[in-house]
């Protein structure tokens, strides 16, 4: 247990009470679990607190824990340039997955969130431009979900795909995006 | 009789501007691959830029979930194809952290040596390609000449010019070949002079200087906000290098300078890379001087292939070990790791979640080019189209890494 772990933990506990759960320190990263609705406040706090200054967002990553029950997860990796610390924030999301966008905290979150939307269908609320980024417009389904076949679904362009129509999820269709 | 309508010309002083949509790419030499930029042009001014990526999307992360850890190495090669050894290294380090093992010291030196060769190879391309984008062709041809020497060295080590796949979890595939040391020493002697040649070619080129100095300035705060890393961020004056600040492998035994510039313009980004090549040569020379004898692979039959390949043909145990590792792989304990290295393009991170099986449950690649390319939004708004080419070239994205 290093000094920095206890510092980060106490500062977070002071500000957020018991809402943020600590997941321990492993392989150079301090991990925390946060409820999705607190992610923006937590990120802003970590970024702006003078003793922490996690000013660099390394990565946002979607995870599908199918068939576990809250199925989805958004994972944030933060880095503190002045202190050289790393923090991981994990938010478990219910189906259909929604989480507030952190594009207001870091501009770099824009494409990371678009990728997580494209691959997992995690909807980042408040994102200025939540479109698909890798797959083409009009593509149906979210390819990195665990129930999406590795070779895709069979159609006229993809004769080697799995049988069965692509799952249509009208409530998650791209057109609905505000 | 057809009615003749009189054509009316806009009055000379009346504003007659209409925004034009222009597709730059996906097949365009200055987009460094298959990047499509939808530009909204107001005359020569770029009013808005909307990058479309994904033309090269191969689903590396999805594929990795169905591959064993050893099989993933060739996938990582194909991320930043200019510098595969650093991608291999980043992935190997992440898996080794999960397993709680460390490669033998000699293997670490070989990996660092190869990663630095790869850094030179990657930087050489932009050293030549940025002037090429701006109309100066000569530098690229000279840079390719030196890059060929690196290709030859990598071929000598691994048998492959580009996709080396030389790292393994717990070491490297083979020991360095005979006759490698004199060859690489020769390269280290020649190369610093060649860097001076590029500088003489490009640094005195007034067109190049005019088109890069003061163009596409990114401040340090903007760079951090946009997630830039590597030489792109160091050119804005942020003194951050993962090799020094979170040393992995044997970087803490090596002396090298972290190159930073204050200007944050296209020229500074180019300059940073040129100077970094000198430091890489220094690192390689130190690796050669310090390289210890010893095994090149960890001594763990459950993870590493048999060192002596001939034993596979005459020893039952070695055969089983080889078969088991090839067909089934090795189990990695449950857990998750985020491990980042200083790749030539910036912070290359692998986030791996393991569920205890021989295949990763989730592998996320934090590709530096993907994030760096996004910064194009931040700098190119309301800029001349010609400047945007310079900015794009100086950010040095590799589309294979952007699209994963």
Coordinates of C-alpha atoms in Angstrom, one line a residue:
Chain A
X1 CA 0.0 0.0 0.0
X2 CA 1.6 3.1 -1.1
X3 CA 1.1 6.7 0.1
X4 CA -0.6 7.7 -3.2
X5 CA -3.2 5.0 -2.9
X6 CA -4.3 6.2 0.5
X7 CA -4.2 9.8 -0.6
X8 CA -6.4 9.1 -3.7
X9 CA -8.7 7.0 -1.6
X10 CA -9.2 9.5 1.2
X11 CA -9.7 12.4 -1.1
X12 CA -12.4 10.5 -3.1
X13 CA -14.0 9.3 0.2
X14 CA -14.1 12.9 1.5
X15 CA -15.8 14.2 -1.5
X16 CA -18.1 11.3 -2.5
X17 CA -18.6 9.3 0.7
X18 CA -19.2 5.6 0.1
X19 CA -20.5 6.0 -3.4
X20 CA -17.2 5.2 -5.1
X21 CA -16.0 1.7 -4.3
X22 CA -12.3 1.0 -4.2
X23 CA -11.1 -2.0 -6.2
X24 CA -7.5 -2.0 -5.1
X25 CA -4.1 -1.3 -6.7
X26 CA -2.7 -3.7 -9.2
X27 CA -0.1 -3.5 -12.0
X28 CA 0.5 0.2 -11.4
X29 CA -3.2 1.3 -11.6
X30 CA -5.5 2.3 -8.9
X31 CA -9.0 1.0 -9.7
X32 CA -12.3 2.4 -8.5
X33 CA -15.9 1.4 -9.3
X34 CA -18.4 4.3 -9.7
X35 CA -22.1 4.5 -10.4
X36 CA -22.7 5.7 -13.9
X37 CA -24.5 8.9 -13.0
X38 CA -21.5 10.1 -11.0
X39 CA -18.9 9.7 -13.7
X40 CA -18.8 13.3 -14.9
X41 CA -18.5 14.7 -11.3
X42 CA -15.8 12.1 -10.4
X43 CA -13.8 12.8 -13.6
X44 CA -14.0 16.5 -13.0
X45 CA -12.9 16.1 -9.4
X46 CA -10.0 13.9 -10.3
X47 CA -8.9 16.2 -13.1
X48 CA -9.2 19.4 -11.1
X49 CA -8.2 18.5 -7.6
X50 CA -4.8 20.2 -7.0
X51 CA -3.3 17.2 -5.3
X52 CA -4.4 14.7 -7.8
X53 CA -4.6 16.4 -11.2
X54 CA -5.5 13.5 -13.4
X55 CA -5.4 15.7 -16.4
X56 CA -4.9 13.2 -19.2
X57 CA -7.6 10.8 -20.3
X58 CA -5.7 7.8 -21.7
X59 CA -8.6 5.7 -22.8
X60 CA -12.3 4.9 -22.6
X61 CA -13.2 1.3 -23.3
X62 CA -16.5 -0.6 -23.5
X63 CA -16.7 -4.2 -22.1
X64 CA -19.5 -6.7 -22.6
X65 CA -19.8 -9.2 -19.7
X66 CA -22.5 -11.3 -21.3
X67 CA -24.2 -13.3 -19.8
X68 CA -23.5 -11.6 -16.5
X69 CA -26.1 -9.3 -15.1
X70 CA -25.3 -5.8 -15.3
X71 CA -24.0 -6.7 -18.7
X72 CA -22.0 -3.7 -19.9
X73 CA -19.2 -1.8 -18.5
X74 CA -17.4 1.5 -19.4
X75 CA -13.8 1.6 -18.3
X76 CA -11.9 4.9 -18.0
X77 CA -8.1 5.1 -17.8
X78 CA -6.8 8.4 -16.4
X79 CA -3.2 9.5 -16.1
X80 CA -1.8 12.3 -14.0
X81 CA 1.0 14.1 -15.9
X82 CA 2.4 15.9 -12.9
X83 CA 2.3 12.9 -10.5
X84 CA 2.6 10.0 -13.0
X85 CA -0.2 8.1 -11.4
X86 CA -2.8 6.0 -13.2
X87 CA -6.4 5.5 -12.2
X88 CA -9.0 3.2 -13.7
X89 CA -12.7 3.9 -13.2
X90 CA -15.2 1.2 -13.9
X91 CA -18.9 1.7 -14.3
X92 CA -21.3 -1.2 -14.7
X93 CA -24.2 -0.4 -17.0
X94 CA -27.6 -2.1 -17.3
X95 CA -29.1 -3.0 -20.6
X96 CA -29.7 -0.8 -22.6
X97 CA -26.4 0.8 -21.6
X98 CA -26.4 4.6 -21.0
X99 CA -23.8 6.8 -19.3
X100 CA -23.2 10.5 -19.3
X101 CA -20.6 11.7 -21.7
X102 CA -17.3 13.1 -20.4
X103 CA -16.6 15.1 -23.6
X104 CA -17.2 18.2 -21.5
X105 CA -14.2 17.3 -19.3
X106 CA -11.8 16.2 -22.0
X107 CA -12.2 16.8 -25.7
X108 CA -10.3 13.6 -26.4
X109 CA -13.2 11.6 -25.1
X110 CA -15.1 12.3 -28.3
X111 CA -13.7 9.6 -30.4
X112 CA -13.3 7.1 -27.6
X113 CA -17.0 7.4 -26.8
X114 CA -17.9 7.1 -30.5
X115 CA -15.9 3.9 -30.6
X116 CA -17.6 2.4 -27.6
X117 CA -21.0 3.3 -29.1
X118 CA -20.1 1.8 -32.4
X119 CA -18.7 -1.5 -30.9
X120 CA -20.9 -2.0 -27.9
X121 CA -23.9 0.3 -28.3
X122 CA -23.1 2.2 -25.1
X123 CA -25.0 5.5 -25.4
X124 CA -23.1 8.4 -24.1
X125 CA -25.7 11.0 -23.2
X126 CA -24.7 14.5 -24.0
X127 CA -22.1 13.6 -26.6
X128 CA -22.1 16.2 -29.4
X129 CA -21.8 13.9 -32.3
X130 CA -22.5 10.2 -31.4
X131 CA -22.1 8.5 -34.8
X132 CA -20.5 5.2 -35.8
X133 CA -16.8 5.6 -36.2
X134 CA -15.4 2.3 -37.6
X135 CA -18.5 0.7 -39.1
X136 CA -20.4 2.3 -41.9
X137 CA -23.6 4.3 -41.6
X138 CA -26.6 1.9 -41.7
X139 CA -24.7 -1.0 -40.2
X140 CA -27.0 -2.9 -37.8
X141 CA -25.9 -4.4 -34.5
X142 CA -22.8 -3.8 -32.4
X143 CA -20.0 -6.0 -33.5
X144 CA -17.9 -6.4 -30.4
X145 CA -20.8 -7.6 -28.2
X146 CA -20.2 -11.2 -27.1
X147 CA -23.4 -12.4 -28.9
X148 CA -22.4 -10.9 -32.2
X149 CA -20.8 -13.7 -34.3
X150 CA -17.1 -13.3 -35.1
X151 CA -17.7 -13.5 -38.8
X152 CA -20.8 -11.4 -38.8
X153 CA -24.2 -12.3 -40.2
X154 CA -24.8 -13.8 -43.6
X155 CA -25.8 -11.5 -46.4
X156 CA -25.0 -10.9 -50.0
X157 CA -21.7 -9.3 -49.2
X158 CA -20.7 -11.8 -46.5
X159 CA -21.4 -15.4 -47.6
X160 CA -19.3 -16.9 -44.8
X161 CA -21.3 -15.2 -42.0
X162 CA -23.4 -16.9 -39.4
X163 CA -27.1 -17.7 -40.1
X164 CA -29.8 -15.5 -38.8
X165 CA -30.8 -12.0 -39.4
X166 CA -28.9 -9.2 -37.6
X167 CA -30.7 -8.3 -34.4
X168 CA -32.7 -5.2 -34.8
X169 CA -32.9 -3.0 -31.8
X170 CA -35.2 -0.2 -32.7
X171 CA -34.7 1.6 -29.4
X172 CA -30.9 1.7 -30.1
X173 CA -31.0 2.5 -33.8
X174 CA -28.6 5.1 -34.8
X175 CA -31.3 7.4 -36.0
X176 CA -32.7 7.9 -32.5
X177 CA -29.6 9.8 -31.4
X178 CA -30.4 13.3 -30.3
Chain B
X1 CA -36.8 28.6 -81.1
X2 CA -35.2 28.1 -77.7
X3 CA -35.2 30.8 -75.3
X4 CA -31.9 32.2 -74.6
X5 CA -31.3 33.1 -71.0
X6 CA -28.8 35.7 -70.4
X7 CA -26.0 34.6 -68.1
X8 CA -25.4 36.9 -65.4
X9 CA -22.0 37.2 -63.8
X10 CA -21.8 38.1 -60.1
X11 CA -20.8 41.7 -59.6
X12 CA -17.2 42.1 -58.9
X13 CA -17.7 43.6 -55.4
X14 CA -20.7 41.6 -54.4
X15 CA -19.9 38.7 -52.0
X16 CA -20.5 35.5 -53.9
X17 CA -19.3 32.8 -51.6
X18 CA -20.7 29.4 -51.3
X19 CA -19.3 26.7 -49.1
X20 CA -18.0 23.8 -51.1
X21 CA -17.9 20.2 -49.8
X22 CA -14.7 18.5 -50.8
X23 CA -13.8 14.9 -50.2
X24 CA -10.1 14.5 -49.5
X25 CA -9.3 10.8 -49.7
X26 CA -9.8 8.0 -49.0
X27 CA -7.3 7.5 -51.7
X28 CA -5.0 10.5 -51.6
X29 CA -1.3 10.4 -51.2
X30 CA -1.1 13.0 -48.5
X31 CA -3.5 11.2 -46.2
X32 CA -1.0 8.5 -45.4
X33 CA -3.3 5.7 -46.0
X34 CA -7.1 5.5 -46.3
X35 CA -8.3 8.5 -44.4
X36 CA -11.2 10.4 -45.8
X37 CA -11.6 14.0 -44.8
X38 CA -14.9 15.7 -45.6
X39 CA -14.0 19.3 -45.9
X40 CA -16.3 22.3 -45.9
X41 CA -14.3 24.9 -47.9
X42 CA -14.9 28.6 -47.9
X43 CA -12.6 29.5 -50.7
X44 CA -9.2 28.2 -49.6
X45 CA -10.3 28.2 -46.0
X46 CA -11.3 25.0 -44.2
X47 CA -14.5 25.9 -42.4
X48 CA -15.1 22.5 -41.0
X49 CA -13.4 19.1 -41.2
X50 CA -15.0 15.8 -40.6
X51 CA -12.6 12.8 -40.7
X52 CA -14.1 9.5 -41.7
X53 CA -12.1 6.6 -40.6
X54 CA -12.7 2.8 -40.5
X55 CA -11.7 1.9 -44.1
X56 CA -9.0 -0.3 -42.7
X57 CA -10.9 -1.7 -39.7
X58 CA -10.1 -5.3 -39.3
X59 CA -11.6 -5.9 -35.9
X60 CA -8.3 -6.6 -34.1
X61 CA -9.9 -6.5 -30.7
X62 CA -12.7 -8.8 -31.6
X63 CA -10.3 -11.2 -33.3
X64 CA -8.0 -11.2 -30.3
X65 CA -10.9 -12.6 -28.2
X66 CA -10.8 -15.8 -30.2
X67 CA -7.0 -16.2 -30.4
X68 CA -4.6 -17.5 -27.8
X69 CA -2.1 -15.0 -26.4
X70 CA 0.7 -16.2 -28.6
X71 CA -1.4 -16.0 -31.7
X72 CA -2.2 -12.3 -31.0
X73 CA 1.4 -11.2 -31.7
X74 CA 0.9 -11.2 -35.5
X75 CA -2.2 -9.1 -35.0
X76 CA -0.3 -6.5 -33.0
X77 CA 2.3 -6.3 -35.9
X78 CA -0.4 -5.0 -38.1
X79 CA -1.4 -2.1 -35.9
X80 CA 1.4 0.4 -36.5
X81 CA 3.1 -1.5 -39.4
X82 CA 6.0 0.9 -39.5
X83 CA 7.2 -0.2 -36.1
X84 CA 5.9 -3.7 -35.2
X85 CA 8.5 -4.5 -32.6
X86 CA 7.2 -1.9 -30.2
X87 CA 3.6 -3.2 -30.7
X88 CA 4.8 -6.7 -29.9
X89 CA 6.7 -5.4 -26.8
X90 CA 3.6 -3.5 -25.5
X91 CA 1.4 -6.6 -25.8
X92 CA 4.1 -8.9 -24.3
X93 CA 4.5 -6.6 -21.3
X94 CA 0.8 -6.5 -20.6
X95 CA 0.5 -10.3 -20.6
X96 CA 3.7 -10.7 -18.6
X97 CA 2.3 -8.3 -15.9
X98 CA -0.9 -10.4 -15.7
X99 CA 1.2 -13.6 -15.4
X100 CA 3.5 -12.0 -12.9
X101 CA 6.7 -12.9 -14.8
X102 CA 9.5 -11.0 -16.3
X103 CA 11.6 -11.8 -19.3
X104 CA 15.3 -12.6 -18.8
X105 CA 17.6 -9.6 -19.0
X106 CA 19.1 -10.5 -22.3
X107 CA 15.6 -10.8 -23.8
X108 CA 14.7 -7.4 -22.4
X109 CA 17.8 -5.8 -24.1
X110 CA 16.9 -7.5 -27.4
X111 CA 13.4 -6.2 -27.2
X112 CA 14.5 -2.6 -26.4
X113 CA 17.0 -2.7 -29.1
X114 CA 14.4 -3.8 -31.6
X115 CA 11.9 -1.3 -30.3
X116 CA 14.4 1.5 -30.8
X117 CA 15.2 0.3 -34.3
X118 CA 11.5 0.4 -35.0
X119 CA 11.3 4.0 -33.5
X120 CA 14.0 5.1 -36.0
X121 CA 12.2 3.4 -38.8
X122 CA 8.9 5.0 -37.9
X123 CA 10.4 8.4 -37.5
X124 CA 12.4 8.1 -40.7
X125 CA 9.1 7.8 -42.6
X126 CA 7.7 11.1 -41.3
X127 CA 11.1 12.8 -41.7
X128 CA 10.8 12.2 -45.4
X129 CA 7.0 12.1 -45.8
X130 CA 6.2 15.5 -44.3
X131 CA 8.6 17.3 -46.7
X132 CA 7.1 15.1 -49.5
X133 CA 3.6 16.3 -48.6
X134 CA 4.8 19.8 -48.9
X135 CA 6.5 19.2 -52.2
X136 CA 10.1 18.3 -51.4
X137 CA 10.6 14.8 -52.6
X138 CA 14.3 14.2 -52.1
X139 CA 14.3 13.7 -48.4
X140 CA 11.9 10.8 -48.6
X141 CA 14.1 8.9 -51.0
X142 CA 17.1 9.3 -48.7
X143 CA 15.1 8.4 -45.7
X144 CA 13.9 5.2 -47.4
X145 CA 17.5 4.3 -48.1
X146 CA 18.3 4.3 -44.4
X147 CA 15.0 2.6 -43.6
X148 CA 16.2 -0.2 -45.8
X149 CA 19.2 -0.7 -43.5
X150 CA 16.8 -1.1 -40.6
X151 CA 14.7 -3.5 -42.5
X152 CA 17.8 -5.6 -43.2
X153 CA 18.7 -5.6 -39.6
X154 CA 15.2 -6.7 -38.6
X155 CA 15.3 -9.3 -41.2
X156 CA 18.6 -10.6 -39.9
X157 CA 17.1 -10.9 -36.4
X158 CA 13.6 -12.3 -37.2
X159 CA 13.5 -13.3 -40.8
X160 CA 10.8 -10.8 -41.6
X161 CA 11.3 -7.3 -42.9
X162 CA 8.1 -5.7 -41.6
X163 CA 6.0 -8.0 -39.5
X164 CA 8.6 -9.4 -37.2
X165 CA 6.4 -11.0 -34.5
X166 CA 9.6 -11.6 -32.6
X167 CA 8.5 -11.1 -29.0
X168 CA 7.0 -13.9 -27.1
X169 CA 5.4 -13.9 -23.7
X170 CA 8.5 -14.3 -21.4
X171 CA 11.2 -13.4 -23.9
X172 CA 11.9 -13.4 -27.6
X173 CA 11.7 -16.1 -30.2
X174 CA 15.3 -16.6 -30.8
X175 CA 18.7 -15.3 -29.9
X176 CA 20.5 -12.7 -31.9
X177 CA 22.1 -14.2 -35.0
X178 CA 25.9 -14.4 -35.6
X179 CA 27.3 -11.4 -37.3
X180 CA 24.6 -9.1 -36.1
X181 CA 26.7 -7.0 -33.8
X182 CA 29.2 -5.7 -36.5
X183 CA 26.2 -5.0 -38.8
X184 CA 24.3 -2.9 -36.3
X185 CA 27.5 -1.1 -35.1
X186 CA 28.1 -0.1 -38.7
X187 CA 24.5 1.2 -38.8
X188 CA 25.1 3.2 -35.6
X189 CA 28.3 4.7 -37.0
X190 CA 26.7 5.7 -40.3
X191 CA 23.3 6.9 -39.2
X192 CA 24.0 10.1 -37.2
X193 CA 25.7 11.5 -40.2
X194 CA 22.8 10.7 -42.3
X195 CA 20.5 12.5 -39.9
X196 CA 22.7 15.6 -40.5
X197 CA 22.1 15.0 -44.3
X198 CA 18.4 15.2 -43.9
X199 CA 18.7 18.3 -41.8
X200 CA 20.8 19.9 -44.5
X201 CA 18.3 18.9 -47.1
X202 CA 15.2 20.0 -45.3
X203 CA 16.2 22.6 -42.7
X204 CA 17.5 25.0 -45.3
X205 CA 14.5 24.5 -47.5
X206 CA 12.7 27.8 -47.3
X207 CA 9.4 26.5 -48.6
X208 CA 9.4 23.8 -46.0
X209 CA 10.1 26.2 -43.2
X210 CA 7.5 28.7 -44.4
X211 CA 4.9 26.0 -44.5
X212 CA 5.6 24.4 -41.1
X213 CA 6.8 27.1 -38.8
X214 CA 4.0 28.7 -36.9
X215 CA 1.5 26.5 -38.7
X216 CA -0.9 24.3 -36.7
X217 CA 0.2 25.4 -33.3
X218 CA -1.1 23.3 -30.5
X219 CA -0.6 24.6 -27.0
X220 CA 0.4 22.3 -24.2
X221 CA -3.0 22.6 -22.5
X222 CA -4.8 21.9 -25.8
X223 CA -2.5 18.9 -26.5
X224 CA -3.3 17.4 -23.1
X225 CA -7.0 18.0 -23.5
X226 CA -7.0 16.4 -26.9
X227 CA -5.1 13.4 -25.6
X228 CA -2.0 13.9 -27.7
X229 CA 1.0 11.8 -26.6
X230 CA 4.5 11.0 -27.7
X231 CA 6.5 13.4 -29.9
X232 CA 3.3 15.3 -30.8
X233 CA 2.8 16.4 -27.2
X234 CA 6.5 16.9 -26.4
X235 CA 6.6 19.3 -29.3
X236 CA 4.2 21.4 -27.4
X237 CA 6.5 21.6 -24.4
X238 CA 5.1 18.8 -22.2
X239 CA 8.1 16.9 -20.8
X240 CA 6.6 13.4 -20.6
X241 CA 8.1 10.2 -21.8
X242 CA 6.9 6.9 -20.5
X243 CA 10.4 5.4 -21.1
X244 CA 11.7 7.7 -18.4
X245 CA 8.7 8.4 -16.2
X246 CA 7.3 4.8 -15.8
X247 CA 10.4 2.8 -16.9
X248 CA 9.6 -0.6 -18.3
X249 CA 12.1 -3.3 -19.4
X250 CA 15.6 -2.0 -18.9
X251 CA 15.1 1.7 -19.8
X252 CA 16.1 2.7 -16.3
X253 CA 19.6 1.5 -17.0
X254 CA 19.9 3.6 -20.1
X255 CA 20.9 7.3 -20.4
X256 CA 18.9 9.3 -22.9
X257 CA 17.4 12.7 -23.2
X258 CA 13.7 13.4 -23.6
X259 CA 13.4 15.8 -26.5
X260 CA 10.9 18.7 -26.0
X261 CA 10.2 21.8 -28.0
X262 CA 8.2 24.8 -27.0
X263 CA 6.7 26.0 -30.3
X264 CA 4.0 23.3 -30.8
X265 CA 3.9 23.9 -34.5
X266 CA 4.3 21.5 -37.4
X267 CA 8.0 22.2 -37.6
X268 CA 8.5 21.4 -33.8
X269 CA 6.7 18.1 -34.3
X270 CA 9.0 17.2 -37.2
X271 CA 12.1 18.4 -35.4
X272 CA 11.3 16.4 -32.2
X273 CA 11.3 13.2 -34.2
X274 CA 14.5 14.0 -36.0
X275 CA 16.2 14.6 -32.6
X276 CA 14.6 11.5 -31.1
X277 CA 16.3 9.4 -33.8
X278 CA 19.7 10.5 -32.4
X279 CA 18.7 9.5 -28.9
X280 CA 17.5 6.2 -30.2
X281 CA 20.9 5.6 -31.7
X282 CA 22.4 6.3 -28.3
X283 CA 20.1 3.8 -26.7
X284 CA 20.9 1.2 -29.2
X285 CA 24.6 1.7 -28.7
X286 CA 24.2 1.4 -24.9
X287 CA 22.1 -1.8 -25.4
X288 CA 24.9 -3.3 -27.5
X289 CA 27.5 -2.3 -24.9
X290 CA 25.5 -3.6 -21.9
X291 CA 24.0 -6.7 -23.5
X292 CA 24.6 -9.6 -21.1
X293 CA 24.8 -13.2 -22.0
X294 CA 22.1 -15.5 -20.8
X295 CA 18.8 -17.1 -21.8
X296 CA 16.6 -15.2 -24.3
X297 CA 13.4 -16.9 -23.0
X298 CA 12.0 -17.5 -19.6
X299 CA 12.5 -21.0 -18.2
X300 CA 8.8 -22.0 -17.7
X301 CA 7.7 -24.9 -19.8
X302 CA 4.0 -23.9 -19.2
X303 CA 4.5 -20.6 -21.0
X304 CA 7.6 -20.7 -23.2
X305 CA 8.2 -23.0 -26.2
X306 CA 11.1 -25.5 -25.9
X307 CA 14.3 -23.5 -26.6
X308 CA 16.0 -26.4 -28.4
X309 CA 13.7 -27.1 -31.3
X310 CA 15.5 -30.4 -32.1
X311 CA 14.4 -31.7 -28.7
X312 CA 10.8 -31.6 -30.0
X313 CA 11.7 -34.4 -32.4
X314 CA 13.3 -36.8 -29.9
X315 CA 11.8 -36.0 -26.5
X316 CA 8.3 -36.8 -25.5
X317 CA 8.1 -34.0 -22.9
X318 CA 9.3 -31.4 -25.4
X319 CA 6.8 -32.6 -28.0
X320 CA 3.9 -32.4 -25.6
X321 CA 5.0 -29.0 -24.4
X322 CA 5.3 -27.7 -27.9
X323 CA 1.9 -29.3 -29.0
X324 CA 0.1 -28.0 -25.9
X325 CA 1.4 -24.5 -26.3
X326 CA 0.6 -24.4 -30.0
X327 CA -2.8 -25.9 -29.8
X328 CA -4.1 -24.8 -26.5
X329 CA -2.0 -21.9 -25.3
X330 CA -1.3 -21.1 -21.7
X331 CA -3.7 -20.0 -19.1
X332 CA -3.4 -16.5 -17.7
X333 CA -4.7 -15.8 -14.2
X334 CA -8.0 -13.9 -13.8
X335 CA -7.5 -10.2 -13.6
X336 CA -7.0 -7.1 -15.6
X337 CA -4.1 -4.9 -16.6
X338 CA -3.5 -1.7 -18.4
X339 CA 0.1 -1.5 -19.6
X340 CA 1.4 1.4 -21.7
X341 CA 4.7 1.9 -23.4
X342 CA 6.2 4.8 -25.3
X343 CA 5.6 3.7 -28.9
X344 CA 7.0 5.9 -31.7
X345 CA 3.6 7.5 -32.1
X346 CA 2.9 8.0 -28.4
X347 CA 1.3 6.1 -25.6
X348 CA 0.5 2.6 -26.8
X349 CA -1.6 0.9 -24.2
X350 CA -3.0 -2.6 -23.9
X351 CA -5.9 -3.1 -21.6
X352 CA -6.5 -6.8 -21.1
X353 CA -9.2 -8.5 -19.1
X354 CA -8.5 -12.2 -18.5
X355 CA -11.1 -14.6 -17.3
X356 CA -8.5 -17.3 -16.5
X357 CA -8.7 -19.0 -19.9
X358 CA -6.0 -19.1 -22.6
X359 CA -7.7 -16.4 -24.6
X360 CA -8.3 -12.8 -23.5
X361 CA -11.8 -12.0 -22.4
X362 CA -11.3 -8.4 -23.7
X363 CA -8.4 -6.7 -25.3
X364 CA -8.5 -3.0 -25.8
X365 CA -5.7 -1.3 -27.8
X366 CA -5.2 2.3 -26.9
X367 CA -3.8 3.3 -30.2
X368 CA -1.8 6.6 -30.2
X369 CA -2.5 7.4 -33.8
X370 CA -6.3 7.1 -33.2
X371 CA -6.1 9.7 -30.5
X372 CA -3.6 11.9 -32.3
X373 CA -5.6 12.1 -35.5
X374 CA -8.6 13.4 -33.5
X375 CA -6.6 16.5 -32.7
X376 CA -7.0 17.5 -36.4
X377 CA -10.4 18.9 -35.2
X378 CA -8.7 21.0 -32.7
X379 CA -6.1 22.7 -34.8
X380 CA -7.4 22.9 -38.4
X381 CA -10.6 24.8 -38.0
X382 CA -10.5 27.9 -40.0
X383 CA -7.1 27.2 -41.6
X384 CA -6.0 27.0 -45.2
X385 CA -6.4 23.7 -46.9
X386 CA -2.7 23.6 -47.7
X387 CA -1.9 24.1 -44.0
X388 CA -4.1 21.2 -43.1
X389 CA -2.0 18.8 -45.2
X390 CA 1.0 20.0 -43.2
X391 CA -0.8 19.5 -39.9
X392 CA -2.0 16.0 -40.9
X393 CA 1.5 15.1 -42.0
X394 CA 3.1 16.4 -38.8
X395 CA 0.7 14.5 -36.5
X396 CA 2.0 11.4 -38.3
X397 CA -1.0 9.0 -38.1
X398 CA -0.7 5.5 -39.3
X399 CA -4.1 4.5 -40.6
X400 CA -3.7 0.8 -39.8
X401 CA -3.3 1.8 -36.1
X402 CA -6.1 4.3 -36.3
X403 CA -8.6 1.8 -37.7
X404 CA -7.4 -1.3 -35.7

